[in-house]
Each structure stands twice: as C-alpha cells, then as structure tokens.
Short mmCIF file of C-alpha atoms in Angstrom, two decimals:
data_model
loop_
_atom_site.label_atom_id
_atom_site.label_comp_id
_atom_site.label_asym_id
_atom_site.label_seq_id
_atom_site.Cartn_x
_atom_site.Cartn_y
_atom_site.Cartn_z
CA UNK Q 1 9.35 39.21 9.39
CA UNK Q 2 7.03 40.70 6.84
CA UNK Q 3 3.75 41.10 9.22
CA UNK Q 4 3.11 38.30 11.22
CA UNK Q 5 5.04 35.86 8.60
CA UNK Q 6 8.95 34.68 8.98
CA UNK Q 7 10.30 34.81 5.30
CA UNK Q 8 14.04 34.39 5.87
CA UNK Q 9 16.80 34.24 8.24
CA UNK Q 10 20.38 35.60 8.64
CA UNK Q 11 22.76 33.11 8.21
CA UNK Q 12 24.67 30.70 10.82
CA UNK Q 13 21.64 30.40 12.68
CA UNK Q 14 21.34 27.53 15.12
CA UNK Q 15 18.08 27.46 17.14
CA UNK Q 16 14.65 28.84 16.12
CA UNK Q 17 11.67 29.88 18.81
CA UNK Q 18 8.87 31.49 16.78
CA UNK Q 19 7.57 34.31 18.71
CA UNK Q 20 3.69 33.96 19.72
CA UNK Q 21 2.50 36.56 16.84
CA UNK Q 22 3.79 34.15 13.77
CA UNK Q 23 1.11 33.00 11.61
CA UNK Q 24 2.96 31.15 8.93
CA UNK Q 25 6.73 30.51 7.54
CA UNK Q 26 7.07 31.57 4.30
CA UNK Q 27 8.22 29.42 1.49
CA UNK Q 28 11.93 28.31 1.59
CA UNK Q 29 12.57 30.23 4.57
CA UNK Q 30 15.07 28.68 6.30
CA UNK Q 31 16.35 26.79 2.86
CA UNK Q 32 19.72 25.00 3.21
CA UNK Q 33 20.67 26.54 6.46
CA UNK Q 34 23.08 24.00 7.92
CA UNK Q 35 23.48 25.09 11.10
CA UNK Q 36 20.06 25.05 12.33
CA UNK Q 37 20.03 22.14 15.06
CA UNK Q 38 16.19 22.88 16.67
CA UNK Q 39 12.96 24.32 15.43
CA UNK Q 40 10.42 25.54 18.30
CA UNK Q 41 7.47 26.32 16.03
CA UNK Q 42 4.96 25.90 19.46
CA UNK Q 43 2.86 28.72 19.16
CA UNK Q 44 -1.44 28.71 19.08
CA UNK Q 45 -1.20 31.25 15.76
CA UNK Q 46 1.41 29.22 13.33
CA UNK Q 47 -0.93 27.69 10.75
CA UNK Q 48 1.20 27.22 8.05
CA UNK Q 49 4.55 26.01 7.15
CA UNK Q 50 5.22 26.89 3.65
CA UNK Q 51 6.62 24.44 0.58
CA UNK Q 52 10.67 23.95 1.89
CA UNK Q 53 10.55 25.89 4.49
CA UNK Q 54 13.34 23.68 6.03
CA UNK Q 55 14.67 22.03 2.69
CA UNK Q 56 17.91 20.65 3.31
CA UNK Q 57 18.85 21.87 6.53
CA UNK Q 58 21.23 19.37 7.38
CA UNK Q 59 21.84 19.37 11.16
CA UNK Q 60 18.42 20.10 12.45
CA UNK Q 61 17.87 17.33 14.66
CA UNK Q 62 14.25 18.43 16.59
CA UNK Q 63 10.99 20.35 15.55
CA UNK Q 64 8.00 20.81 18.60
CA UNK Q 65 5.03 21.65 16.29
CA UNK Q 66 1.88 23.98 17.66
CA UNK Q 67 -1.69 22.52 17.91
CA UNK Q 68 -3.06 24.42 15.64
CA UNK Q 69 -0.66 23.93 12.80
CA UNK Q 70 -3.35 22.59 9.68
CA UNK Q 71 -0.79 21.76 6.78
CA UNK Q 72 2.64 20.80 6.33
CA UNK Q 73 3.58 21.86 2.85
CA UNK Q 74 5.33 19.64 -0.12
CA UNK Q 75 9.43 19.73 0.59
CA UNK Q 76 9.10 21.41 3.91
CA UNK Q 77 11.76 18.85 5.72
CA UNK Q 78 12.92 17.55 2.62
CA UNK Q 79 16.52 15.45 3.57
CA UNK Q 80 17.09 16.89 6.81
CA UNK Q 81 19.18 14.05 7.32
CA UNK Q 82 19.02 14.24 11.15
CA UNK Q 83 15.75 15.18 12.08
CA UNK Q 84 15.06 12.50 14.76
CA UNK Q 85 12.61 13.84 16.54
CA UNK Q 86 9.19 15.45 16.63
CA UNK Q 87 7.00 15.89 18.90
CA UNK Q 88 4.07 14.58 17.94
CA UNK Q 89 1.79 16.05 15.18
CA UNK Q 90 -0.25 18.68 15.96
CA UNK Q 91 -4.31 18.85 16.69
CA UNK Q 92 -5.32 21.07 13.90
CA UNK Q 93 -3.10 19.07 10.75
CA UNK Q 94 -5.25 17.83 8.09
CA UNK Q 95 -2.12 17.04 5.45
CA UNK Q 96 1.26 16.55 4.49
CA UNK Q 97 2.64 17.26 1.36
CA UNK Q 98 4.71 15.88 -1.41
CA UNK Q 99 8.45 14.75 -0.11
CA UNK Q 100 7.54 16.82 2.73
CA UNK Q 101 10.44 14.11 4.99
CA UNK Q 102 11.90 12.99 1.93
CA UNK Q 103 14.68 10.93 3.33
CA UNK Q 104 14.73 11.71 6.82
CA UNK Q 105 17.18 8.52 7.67
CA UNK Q 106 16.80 9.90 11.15
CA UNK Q 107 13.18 9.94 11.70
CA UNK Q 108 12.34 6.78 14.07
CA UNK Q 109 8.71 7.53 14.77
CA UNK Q 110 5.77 9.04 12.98
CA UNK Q 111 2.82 9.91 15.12
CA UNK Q 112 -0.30 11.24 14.21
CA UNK Q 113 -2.80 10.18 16.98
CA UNK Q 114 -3.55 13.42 18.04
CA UNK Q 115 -4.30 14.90 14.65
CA UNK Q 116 -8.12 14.85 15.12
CA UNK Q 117 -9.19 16.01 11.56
CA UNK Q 118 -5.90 14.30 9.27
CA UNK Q 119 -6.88 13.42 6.22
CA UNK Q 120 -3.98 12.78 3.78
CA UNK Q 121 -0.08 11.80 3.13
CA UNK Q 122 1.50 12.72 -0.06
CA UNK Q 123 3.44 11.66 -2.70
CA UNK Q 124 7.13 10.56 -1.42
CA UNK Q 125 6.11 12.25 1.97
CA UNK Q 126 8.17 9.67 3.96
CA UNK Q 127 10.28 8.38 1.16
CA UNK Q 128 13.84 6.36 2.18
CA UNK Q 129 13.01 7.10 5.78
CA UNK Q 130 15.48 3.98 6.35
CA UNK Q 131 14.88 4.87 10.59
CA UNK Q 132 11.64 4.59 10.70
CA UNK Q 133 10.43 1.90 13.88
CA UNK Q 134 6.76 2.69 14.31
CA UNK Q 135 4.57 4.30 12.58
CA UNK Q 136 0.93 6.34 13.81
CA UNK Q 137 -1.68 6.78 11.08
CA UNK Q 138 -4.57 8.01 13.90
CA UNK Q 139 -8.00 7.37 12.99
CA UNK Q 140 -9.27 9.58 10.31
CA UNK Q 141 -7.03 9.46 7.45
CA UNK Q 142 -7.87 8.73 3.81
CA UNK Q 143 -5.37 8.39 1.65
CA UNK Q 144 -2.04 7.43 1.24
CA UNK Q 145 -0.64 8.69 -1.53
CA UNK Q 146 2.02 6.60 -4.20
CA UNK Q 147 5.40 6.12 -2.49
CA UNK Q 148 4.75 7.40 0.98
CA UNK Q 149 6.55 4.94 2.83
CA UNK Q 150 8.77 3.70 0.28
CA UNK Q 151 11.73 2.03 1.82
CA UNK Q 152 10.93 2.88 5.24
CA UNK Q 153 13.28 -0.73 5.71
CA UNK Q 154 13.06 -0.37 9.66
CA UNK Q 155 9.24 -0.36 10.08
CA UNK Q 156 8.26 -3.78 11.39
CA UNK Q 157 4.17 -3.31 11.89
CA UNK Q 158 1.63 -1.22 11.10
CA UNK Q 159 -2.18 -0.77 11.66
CA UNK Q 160 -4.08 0.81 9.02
CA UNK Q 161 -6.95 2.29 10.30
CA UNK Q 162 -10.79 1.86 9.08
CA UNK Q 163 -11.19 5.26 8.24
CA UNK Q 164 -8.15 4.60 5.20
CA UNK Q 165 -9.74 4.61 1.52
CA UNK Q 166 -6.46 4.13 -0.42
CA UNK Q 167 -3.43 2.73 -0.64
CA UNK Q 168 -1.23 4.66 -3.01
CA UNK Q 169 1.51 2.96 -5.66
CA UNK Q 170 4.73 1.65 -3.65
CA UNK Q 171 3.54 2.98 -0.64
CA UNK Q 172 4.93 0.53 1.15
CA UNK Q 173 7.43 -0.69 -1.89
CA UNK Q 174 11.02 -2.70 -0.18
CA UNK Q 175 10.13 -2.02 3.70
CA UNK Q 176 11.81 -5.28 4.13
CA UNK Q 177 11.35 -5.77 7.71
CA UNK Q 178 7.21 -5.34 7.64
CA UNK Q 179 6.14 -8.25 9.14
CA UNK Q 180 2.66 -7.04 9.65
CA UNK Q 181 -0.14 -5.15 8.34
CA UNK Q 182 -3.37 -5.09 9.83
CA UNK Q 183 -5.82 -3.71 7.30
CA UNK Q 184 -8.76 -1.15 8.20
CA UNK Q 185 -12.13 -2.17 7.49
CA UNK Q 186 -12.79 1.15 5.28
CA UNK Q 187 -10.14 0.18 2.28
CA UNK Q 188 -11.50 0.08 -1.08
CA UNK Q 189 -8.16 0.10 -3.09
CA UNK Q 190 -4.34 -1.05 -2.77
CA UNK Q 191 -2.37 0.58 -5.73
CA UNK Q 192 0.19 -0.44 -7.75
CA UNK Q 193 3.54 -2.59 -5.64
CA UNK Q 194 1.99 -1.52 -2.86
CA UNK Q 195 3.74 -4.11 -0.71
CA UNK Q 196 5.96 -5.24 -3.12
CA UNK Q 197 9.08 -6.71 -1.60
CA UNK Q 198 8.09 -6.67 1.97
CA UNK Q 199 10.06 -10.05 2.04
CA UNK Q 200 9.53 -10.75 5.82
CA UNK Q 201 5.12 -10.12 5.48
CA UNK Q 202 4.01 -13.23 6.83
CA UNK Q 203 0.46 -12.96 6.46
CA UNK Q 204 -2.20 -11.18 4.16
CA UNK Q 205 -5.50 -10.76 5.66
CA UNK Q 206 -8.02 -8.13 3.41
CA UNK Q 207 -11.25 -6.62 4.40
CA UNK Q 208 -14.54 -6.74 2.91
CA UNK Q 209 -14.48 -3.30 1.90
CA UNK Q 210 -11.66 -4.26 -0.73
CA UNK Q 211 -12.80 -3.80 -4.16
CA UNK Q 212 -9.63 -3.50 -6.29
CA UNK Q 213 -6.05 -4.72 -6.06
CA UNK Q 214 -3.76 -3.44 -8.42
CA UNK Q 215 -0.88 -4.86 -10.45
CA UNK Q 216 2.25 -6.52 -8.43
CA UNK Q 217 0.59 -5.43 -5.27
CA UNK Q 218 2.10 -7.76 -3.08
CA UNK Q 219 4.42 -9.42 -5.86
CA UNK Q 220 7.25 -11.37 -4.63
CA UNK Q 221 6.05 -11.42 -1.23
CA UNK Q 222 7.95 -14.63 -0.30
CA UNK Q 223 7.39 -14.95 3.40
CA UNK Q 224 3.49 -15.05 3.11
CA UNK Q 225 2.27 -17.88 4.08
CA UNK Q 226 -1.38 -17.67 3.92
CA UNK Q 227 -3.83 -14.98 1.72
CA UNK Q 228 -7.47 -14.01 3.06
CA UNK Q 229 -9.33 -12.17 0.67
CA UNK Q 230 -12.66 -9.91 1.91
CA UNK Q 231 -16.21 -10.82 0.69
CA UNK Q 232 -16.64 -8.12 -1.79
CA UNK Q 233 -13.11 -8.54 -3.92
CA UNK Q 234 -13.83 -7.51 -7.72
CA UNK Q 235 -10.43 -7.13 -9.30
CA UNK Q 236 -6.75 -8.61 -9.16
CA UNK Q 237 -4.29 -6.89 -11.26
CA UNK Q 238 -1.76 -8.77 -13.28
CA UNK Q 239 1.30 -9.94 -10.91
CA UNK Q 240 -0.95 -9.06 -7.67
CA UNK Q 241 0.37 -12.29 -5.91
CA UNK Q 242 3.24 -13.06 -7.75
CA UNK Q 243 5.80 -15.51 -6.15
CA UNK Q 244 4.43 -16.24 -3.13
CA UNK Q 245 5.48 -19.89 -3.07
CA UNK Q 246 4.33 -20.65 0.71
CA UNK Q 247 0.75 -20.47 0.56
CA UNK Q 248 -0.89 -23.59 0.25
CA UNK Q 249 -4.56 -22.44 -0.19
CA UNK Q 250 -6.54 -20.74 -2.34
CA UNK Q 251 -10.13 -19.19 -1.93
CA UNK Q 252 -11.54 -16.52 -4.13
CA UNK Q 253 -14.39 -14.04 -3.29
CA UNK Q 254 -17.53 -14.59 -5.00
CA UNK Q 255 -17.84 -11.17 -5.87
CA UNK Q 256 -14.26 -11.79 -7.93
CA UNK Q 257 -14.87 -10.77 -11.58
CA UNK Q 258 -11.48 -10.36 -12.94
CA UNK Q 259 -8.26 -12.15 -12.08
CA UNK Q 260 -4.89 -10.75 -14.31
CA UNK Q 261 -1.83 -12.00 -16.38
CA UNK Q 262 0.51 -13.89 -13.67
CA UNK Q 263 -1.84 -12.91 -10.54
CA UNK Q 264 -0.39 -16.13 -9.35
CA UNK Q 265 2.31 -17.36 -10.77
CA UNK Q 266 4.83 -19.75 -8.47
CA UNK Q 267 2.65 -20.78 -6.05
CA UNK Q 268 4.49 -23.83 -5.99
CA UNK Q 269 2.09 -25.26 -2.61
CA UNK Q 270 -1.03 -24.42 -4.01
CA UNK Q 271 -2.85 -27.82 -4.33
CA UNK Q 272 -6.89 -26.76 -5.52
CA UNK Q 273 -7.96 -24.38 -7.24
CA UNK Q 274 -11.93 -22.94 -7.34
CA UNK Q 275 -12.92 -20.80 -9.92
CA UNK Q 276 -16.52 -19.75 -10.43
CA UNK Q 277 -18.27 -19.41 -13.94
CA UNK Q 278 -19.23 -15.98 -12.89
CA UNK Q 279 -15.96 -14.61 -12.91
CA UNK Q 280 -15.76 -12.10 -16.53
CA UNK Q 281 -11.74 -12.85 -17.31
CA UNK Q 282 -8.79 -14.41 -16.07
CA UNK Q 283 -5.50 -13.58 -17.94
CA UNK Q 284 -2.28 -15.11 -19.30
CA UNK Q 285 -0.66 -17.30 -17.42
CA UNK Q 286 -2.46 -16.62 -14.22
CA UNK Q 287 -1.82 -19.66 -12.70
CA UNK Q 288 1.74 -20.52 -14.09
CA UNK Q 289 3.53 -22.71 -12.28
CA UNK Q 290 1.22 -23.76 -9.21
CA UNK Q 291 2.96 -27.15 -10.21
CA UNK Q 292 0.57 -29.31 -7.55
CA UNK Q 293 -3.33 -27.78 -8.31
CA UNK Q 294 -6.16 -29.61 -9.70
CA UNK Q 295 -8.57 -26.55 -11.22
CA UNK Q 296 -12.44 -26.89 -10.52
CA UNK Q 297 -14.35 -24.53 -12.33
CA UNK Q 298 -18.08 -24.27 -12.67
CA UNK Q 299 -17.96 -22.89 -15.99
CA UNK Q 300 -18.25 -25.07 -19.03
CA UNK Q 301 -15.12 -25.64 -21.35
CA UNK Q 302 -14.83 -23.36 -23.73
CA UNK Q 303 -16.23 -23.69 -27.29
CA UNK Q 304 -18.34 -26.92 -25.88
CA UNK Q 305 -21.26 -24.78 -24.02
CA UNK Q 306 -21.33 -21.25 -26.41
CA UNK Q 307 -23.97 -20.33 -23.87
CA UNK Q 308 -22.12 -20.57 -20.92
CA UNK Q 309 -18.30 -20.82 -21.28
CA UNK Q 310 -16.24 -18.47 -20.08
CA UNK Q 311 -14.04 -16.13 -22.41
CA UNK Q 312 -11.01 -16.31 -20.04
CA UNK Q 313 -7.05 -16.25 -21.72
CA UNK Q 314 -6.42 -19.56 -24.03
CA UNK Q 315 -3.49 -19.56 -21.54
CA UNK Q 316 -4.63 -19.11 -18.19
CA UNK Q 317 -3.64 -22.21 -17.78
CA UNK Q 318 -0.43 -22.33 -19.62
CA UNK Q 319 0.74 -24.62 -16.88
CA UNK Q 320 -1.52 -27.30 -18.34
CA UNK Q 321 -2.47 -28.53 -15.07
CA UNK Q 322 -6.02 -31.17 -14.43
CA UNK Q 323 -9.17 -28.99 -14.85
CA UNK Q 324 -12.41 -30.01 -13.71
CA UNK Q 325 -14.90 -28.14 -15.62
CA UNK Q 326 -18.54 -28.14 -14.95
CA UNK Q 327 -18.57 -28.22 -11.06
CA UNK Q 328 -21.54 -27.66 -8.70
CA UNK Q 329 -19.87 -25.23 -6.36
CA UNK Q 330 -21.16 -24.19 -2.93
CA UNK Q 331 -23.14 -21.01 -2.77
CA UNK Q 332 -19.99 -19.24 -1.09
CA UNK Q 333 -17.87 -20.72 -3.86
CA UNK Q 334 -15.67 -22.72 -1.16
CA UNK Q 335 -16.15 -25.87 -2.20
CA UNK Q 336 -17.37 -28.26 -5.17
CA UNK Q 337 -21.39 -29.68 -4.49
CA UNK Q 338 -21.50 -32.04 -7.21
CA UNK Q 339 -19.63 -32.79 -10.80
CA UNK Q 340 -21.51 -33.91 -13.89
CA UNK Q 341 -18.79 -36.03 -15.39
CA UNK Q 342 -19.37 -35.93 -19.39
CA UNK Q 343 -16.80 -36.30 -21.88
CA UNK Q 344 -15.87 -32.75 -21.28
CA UNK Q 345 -15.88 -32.69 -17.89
CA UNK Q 346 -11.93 -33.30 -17.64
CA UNK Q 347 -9.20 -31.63 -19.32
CA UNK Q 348 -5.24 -32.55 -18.78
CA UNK Q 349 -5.89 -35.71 -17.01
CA UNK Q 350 -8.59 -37.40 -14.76
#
C-alpha cells in the first residue's frame, strides 16, 4: 500500500481480498502474476482499477467487483486466459477501456444491467472472447467502440439497447454464431464490418434513427434472408450488403441519398429494384450481379433530361440489367404509380 492505494504485490500470490480502506489499484499492480486464481475487489471505497492492473495473470479464474467501482481501465484483464467469471458489473461503472478483456477465451457472460450510469466500451475491450454465450449491454450505453466484440464466435443473440448511438468498426467482425441482433431505436451509425461475417445472421431489421451505414457493414452476410431499412436511412457505404444472395426484396428509404460502389453486389434473388430520382449518387457497380432485377427509377436517363437526370456511376449498372426510367413512384417510394413510356423510357430491354 501507498495510502489507501495497492501498487504491487509479493510474488506467488494466489487470492486477493482488498481490505475496506482501498480506494484504487494502481497501474500494473498485480502484472503477470500467474498464480493469482481470485480477485475479491468488493469493497464501497475501490473506485478505480488502474490500466493492467491484472495484465496477464494467467490463472485468475474469478473477480467480485464493488458497487461503486466507476471505471475499468484500458489492459486491466488483458488475456487472463481463465477468467470465467464475474460477478456482475458494478452500480457506479460508467466505462471500460481499451483491451481491457482482451482475449478472455474464458469469459461466458458479460453483464452490465446493473450499471445504472454505463456509458461506453472500448477499443478491443472484448476482443477474441471465443466463450462468450450472452451478452448484457443494460440500458444506458452509447457507444461501442471499433472491435469490441470481435470474434466473440460463441455469442448467439444480442439486444442492443435504444439508448446505443454507435456501432464501432468490427465490433461485431466473424462472431459466426450471431444469429440475432435486435437493434435499439436510438442508433444513428453502424461503422465499418460491423457485422461482417456473422455467417449464421438471419435477419436485418434497422431503426429509424439510422442515418449512416458504413462500408462492408454487413458484407458477406450469407444467411440473411431479408433487409429492413428505417425511415430516415441517408447513406450506404460501398460493400454495405455485399453477398447476401438470399434476400429477395429490395426497398430503400426515401430519405436514402447515397448508395456506394458494390452496396449490393450478388444478390442473386433480388427481382425489382426502386430507385428514386432524389437519391444524390449511387456508385460502381452497386448492383452487380442481382442477375434477376428489372430497375425502376424515377429519374430521367441521363444526358436525355439535363434538368433532371441523375449524376449516378456510368456503371451502377455494370450488370446491364432492364431499367425503367421515368417512373411515377408512390409517395413512400414502394412502388411505381404510373410510367410515361417515351423512347427513353427503357434501357437494356423492354
């Protein structure tokens, strides 16, 4: 102790019970001591765990946290390997940091519900947590940061709650056994491969809060078999969709104003496509391979109406399938009113 603060520990130590005084551990404290098997850190004055403070202890198998604990520091449990078991997150914790359970293959539940005021997880914080089962996110977080659950291949479901802002890059990147996600109705943004390669994701079903998806978000999600996108949708990365040859219907949001390179590429079901006028850009390629669609478009082929033709990729359509320009669509965009056939009016076939 220096104070009220543990800042090391004699070697061959197995167990740890704070006394009542402690305030914090300091950082690296108990750094690579690979004996420790159990952590009681259950005390109403420990506030802080500092950065590594249990960085690669190798046998510790249990930590009981105290209520008031507010912050778990970047590193702290970084690959303690057989950490299985905590109990529960305390009241008072508002974040955890960077790698802080950097491949805990141990770990088979994560449980903040009684974390009252938790508002982030960081960078790598759960990273190659193979064990993971079921995970907790409570009701007040923000933000998940890039890579948080990367690989956590065990986790099956998961319900992000509405209070959740941001989904981070990878953060749920190869958990290969997520089957489901049910989306809070708070989300503005899904980062980067997000959900890329969460081969067994069935379904995607986005709120209205959405406003931007980022590149290969859900790319190569091959077991989807049906994509609902919220009212307010303004952006699609390039690759956001990519692969996901089971879907057989398409409906964008009317809010939609840009759609990237290979957003959806391989659809090979698809069978209509709507896209309105009002949409600013869609890329390269975007629709490469969707082998069975028939485009309707209420914007006028390019270079024929300089007024109102779009300025999307020459290739968007590099598929060359029929498009059926010049549509009356529905007000929601869901369907096509009317079409004006002029000479124009069909490109690729009739």
């Amino acid at each position: 102790y220096v104070g009220n603060w543990i800042v090391g520990a004699t070697s061959g130590i197995t167990e740890l019970n704070v006394d009542p005084k402690t305030v914090g551990l300091a950082d690296f404290a108990f750094y690579g001591h690979l004996r420790l098997s159990s952590a009681n850190l259950a005390t109403p004055n420990l506030k802080y765990i500092g950065t590594g403070a249990f960085y690669e202890c190798a046998s510790l198998t249990s930590v009981q946290f105290g209520l008031n604990l507010s912050a778990i520091q970047d590193y702290t449990f970084y690959n303690c390997v057989k950490l299985s078991m905590i109990n529960g997150f305390p009241r008072g914790l508002k974040t955890v940091g960077r790698s802080a359970f950097y491949n805990c293959v141990s770990l088979l539940e994560v449980d903040f519900g009684r974390a009252d005021a938790f508002e982030s997880i960081g960078q790598y914080a759960f990273y190659g947590c193979s064990g993971i089962e079921t995970v907790n996110l409570g009701n007040t977080v923000k933000t998940l940061s890039n890579y948080a659950f990367y690989n956590c291949e065990a986790l099956k479901e998961i319900t992000l709650p509405d209070s959740l802002q941001a989904i981070g890059s990878r953060a749920f990147y190869k958990n290969k056994a997520l089957e489901s996600v049910t989306f809070g109705n708070g989300l503005l943004s899904i980062g980067q491969y997000a959900f890329s390669g969460c081969e067994a994701l069935k379904g995607i079903n986005l709120p209205d809060s959405l406003l931007y998806i980022d590149n290969s978000a859900f790319y190569k999600c091959t077991a989807v078999e049906s994509v609902q996108f919220g009212s307010n949708l303004q952006y699609i990365g390039s690759y956001a969709f990519y692969g996901l040859s089971g879907v057989t219907s398409l409906q964008l949001p009317t809010a939609l104003e840009y759609v990237g390179a290979y957003a959806f590429k391989g659809w090979n079901g698809l069978q209509s496509i709507l896209l309105s006028g009002e949409i600013d850009y869609v890329g390269e390629h975007a629709f490469y391979g969707c082998k069975q669609a028939t485009i309707y478009t209420s914007a006028a082929m390019p270079e024929t109406d300089t007024e109102n033709s779009v300025l999307w990729n020459d290739k968007f359509n590099s598929s060359h399938r029929p498009v059926v320009w010049g549509c009356t669509l529905s007000e929601d965009k869901t369907y096509v009113e009317s079409v004006t056939v002029t000479k124009t009016t069909f490109e690729n076939g009739t």
